[in-house]
CSV table of C-alpha atoms in Angstrom, one decimal:
chain,number,residue,atom,x,y,z
A,1,UNK,CA,45.2,44.4,-52.4
A,2,UNK,CA,42.7,45.3,-55.3
A,3,UNK,CA,39.0,45.5,-55.1
A,4,UNK,CA,39.0,42.3,-57.3
A,5,UNK,CA,41.2,40.6,-54.7
A,6,UNK,CA,39.0,41.7,-52.0
A,7,UNK,CA,35.8,40.6,-53.4
A,8,UNK,CA,37.1,37.1,-54.4
A,9,UNK,CA,38.8,36.7,-50.8
A,10,UNK,CA,35.3,37.3,-49.6
A,11,UNK,CA,33.7,35.4,-51.4
A,12,UNK,CA,35.9,32.4,-50.8
A,13,UNK,CA,35.5,32.9,-47.4
A,14,UNK,CA,31.8,32.8,-47.6
A,15,UNK,CA,31.8,29.5,-49.9
A,16,UNK,CA,34.1,27.8,-47.3
A,17,UNK,CA,31.7,28.9,-45.0
A,18,UNK,CA,28.8,27.4,-46.6
A,19,UNK,CA,30.9,24.2,-47.1
A,20,UNK,CA,31.3,23.7,-43.7
A,21,UNK,CA,27.8,24.4,-42.2
A,22,UNK,CA,26.5,22.0,-44.8
A,23,UNK,CA,28.7,19.3,-43.8
A,24,UNK,CA,27.7,19.9,-39.9
A,25,UNK,CA,24.0,19.6,-41.0
A,26,UNK,CA,24.5,16.1,-42.7
A,27,UNK,CA,26.7,15.1,-40.0
A,28,UNK,CA,24.0,16.0,-37.3
A,29,UNK,CA,21.1,15.1,-39.3
A,30,UNK,CA,20.0,12.1,-37.7
A,31,UNK,CA,20.8,13.5,-34.2
A,32,UNK,CA,17.4,14.1,-31.9
A,33,UNK,CA,16.7,17.4,-31.5
A,34,UNK,CA,19.3,18.8,-34.1
A,35,UNK,CA,18.3,22.2,-35.5
A,36,UNK,CA,20.1,22.9,-39.3
A,37,UNK,CA,22.3,26.0,-39.7
A,38,UNK,CA,22.3,28.2,-42.8
A,39,UNK,CA,25.3,30.9,-43.8
A,40,UNK,CA,23.5,34.1,-44.7
A,41,UNK,CA,25.3,37.3,-46.6
A,42,UNK,CA,25.1,40.7,-47.2
A,43,UNK,CA,26.5,43.0,-49.3
A,44,UNK,CA,29.9,44.7,-47.6
A,45,UNK,CA,30.5,48.0,-47.8
A,46,UNK,CA,33.2,48.7,-50.3
A,47,UNK,CA,32.3,45.1,-52.0
A,48,UNK,CA,32.9,41.8,-51.2
A,49,UNK,CA,30.4,40.2,-48.3
A,50,UNK,CA,30.0,39.9,-44.9
A,51,UNK,CA,28.2,36.8,-43.7
A,52,UNK,CA,27.0,34.8,-40.5
A,53,UNK,CA,26.1,31.5,-39.4
A,54,UNK,CA,22.1,31.2,-37.9
A,55,UNK,CA,19.9,28.7,-36.9
A,56,UNK,CA,17.6,27.8,-39.6
A,57,UNK,CA,14.0,29.1,-39.4
A,58,UNK,CA,12.7,26.1,-41.4
A,59,UNK,CA,12.5,23.0,-40.0
A,60,UNK,CA,14.7,20.2,-41.4
A,61,UNK,CA,12.8,18.0,-44.2
A,62,UNK,CA,15.0,15.1,-43.6
A,63,UNK,CA,16.2,15.1,-46.9
A,64,UNK,CA,20.0,15.2,-47.6
A,65,UNK,CA,19.6,16.7,-51.1
A,66,UNK,CA,19.2,19.8,-49.7
A,67,UNK,CA,22.8,20.0,-48.1
A,68,UNK,CA,24.0,17.9,-51.1
A,69,UNK,CA,23.1,20.8,-53.4
A,70,UNK,CA,24.5,23.5,-51.1
A,71,UNK,CA,27.8,21.8,-51.3
A,72,UNK,CA,27.3,21.6,-55.0
A,73,UNK,CA,26.6,25.6,-55.0
A,74,UNK,CA,29.4,26.2,-52.7
A,75,UNK,CA,31.7,24.5,-54.3
A,76,UNK,CA,31.1,26.2,-57.6
A,77,UNK,CA,31.0,29.5,-55.9
A,78,UNK,CA,34.5,28.8,-54.7
A,79,UNK,CA,36.1,27.5,-58.2
A,80,UNK,CA,34.6,30.8,-59.6
A,81,UNK,CA,36.3,33.2,-57.0
A,82,UNK,CA,39.8,31.2,-57.5
A,83,UNK,CA,39.2,31.9,-61.4
A,84,UNK,CA,39.1,35.9,-60.6
A,85,UNK,CA,42.1,35.6,-58.7
A,86,UNK,CA,43.8,34.1,-61.8
A,87,UNK,CA,42.6,36.4,-64.1
A,88,UNK,CA,43.4,39.2,-62.1
A,89,UNK,CA,46.9,37.9,-61.6
A,90,UNK,CA,47.4,37.6,-65.5
A,91,UNK,CA,45.7,41.1,-66.1
A,92,UNK,CA,48.5,42.2,-63.7
A,93,UNK,CA,51.3,40.5,-65.2
A,94,UNK,CA,50.1,41.5,-68.5
A,95,UNK,CA,50.4,45.2,-67.6
A,96,UNK,CA,53.5,44.4,-66.0
A,97,UNK,CA,54.7,43.0,-69.2
A,98,UNK,CA,53.5,46.1,-71.3
A,99,UNK,CA,55.2,48.7,-69.0
A,100,UNK,CA,58.5,47.0,-69.1
């Protein structure tokens, strides 16, 4: 697996976790005592990202817009990483055609 693939796959996993956490926050927003969660990421050695889910230090504003925006951002990040994988696949195919 190339570093492009590794970076894109870790980005896909990060975006997926962001979607899951924001859905969890939306589903539990009306639950008494619920504390929002957030996903924190940092660069991984050798490329890509590592991430963890933590309880948010900020109190919920009670507005769903925060989680809706998070879902839209995560969706776009997911699609961008899918496009990276597609582009890599096309490049590898072109290289194989040239060498053949």
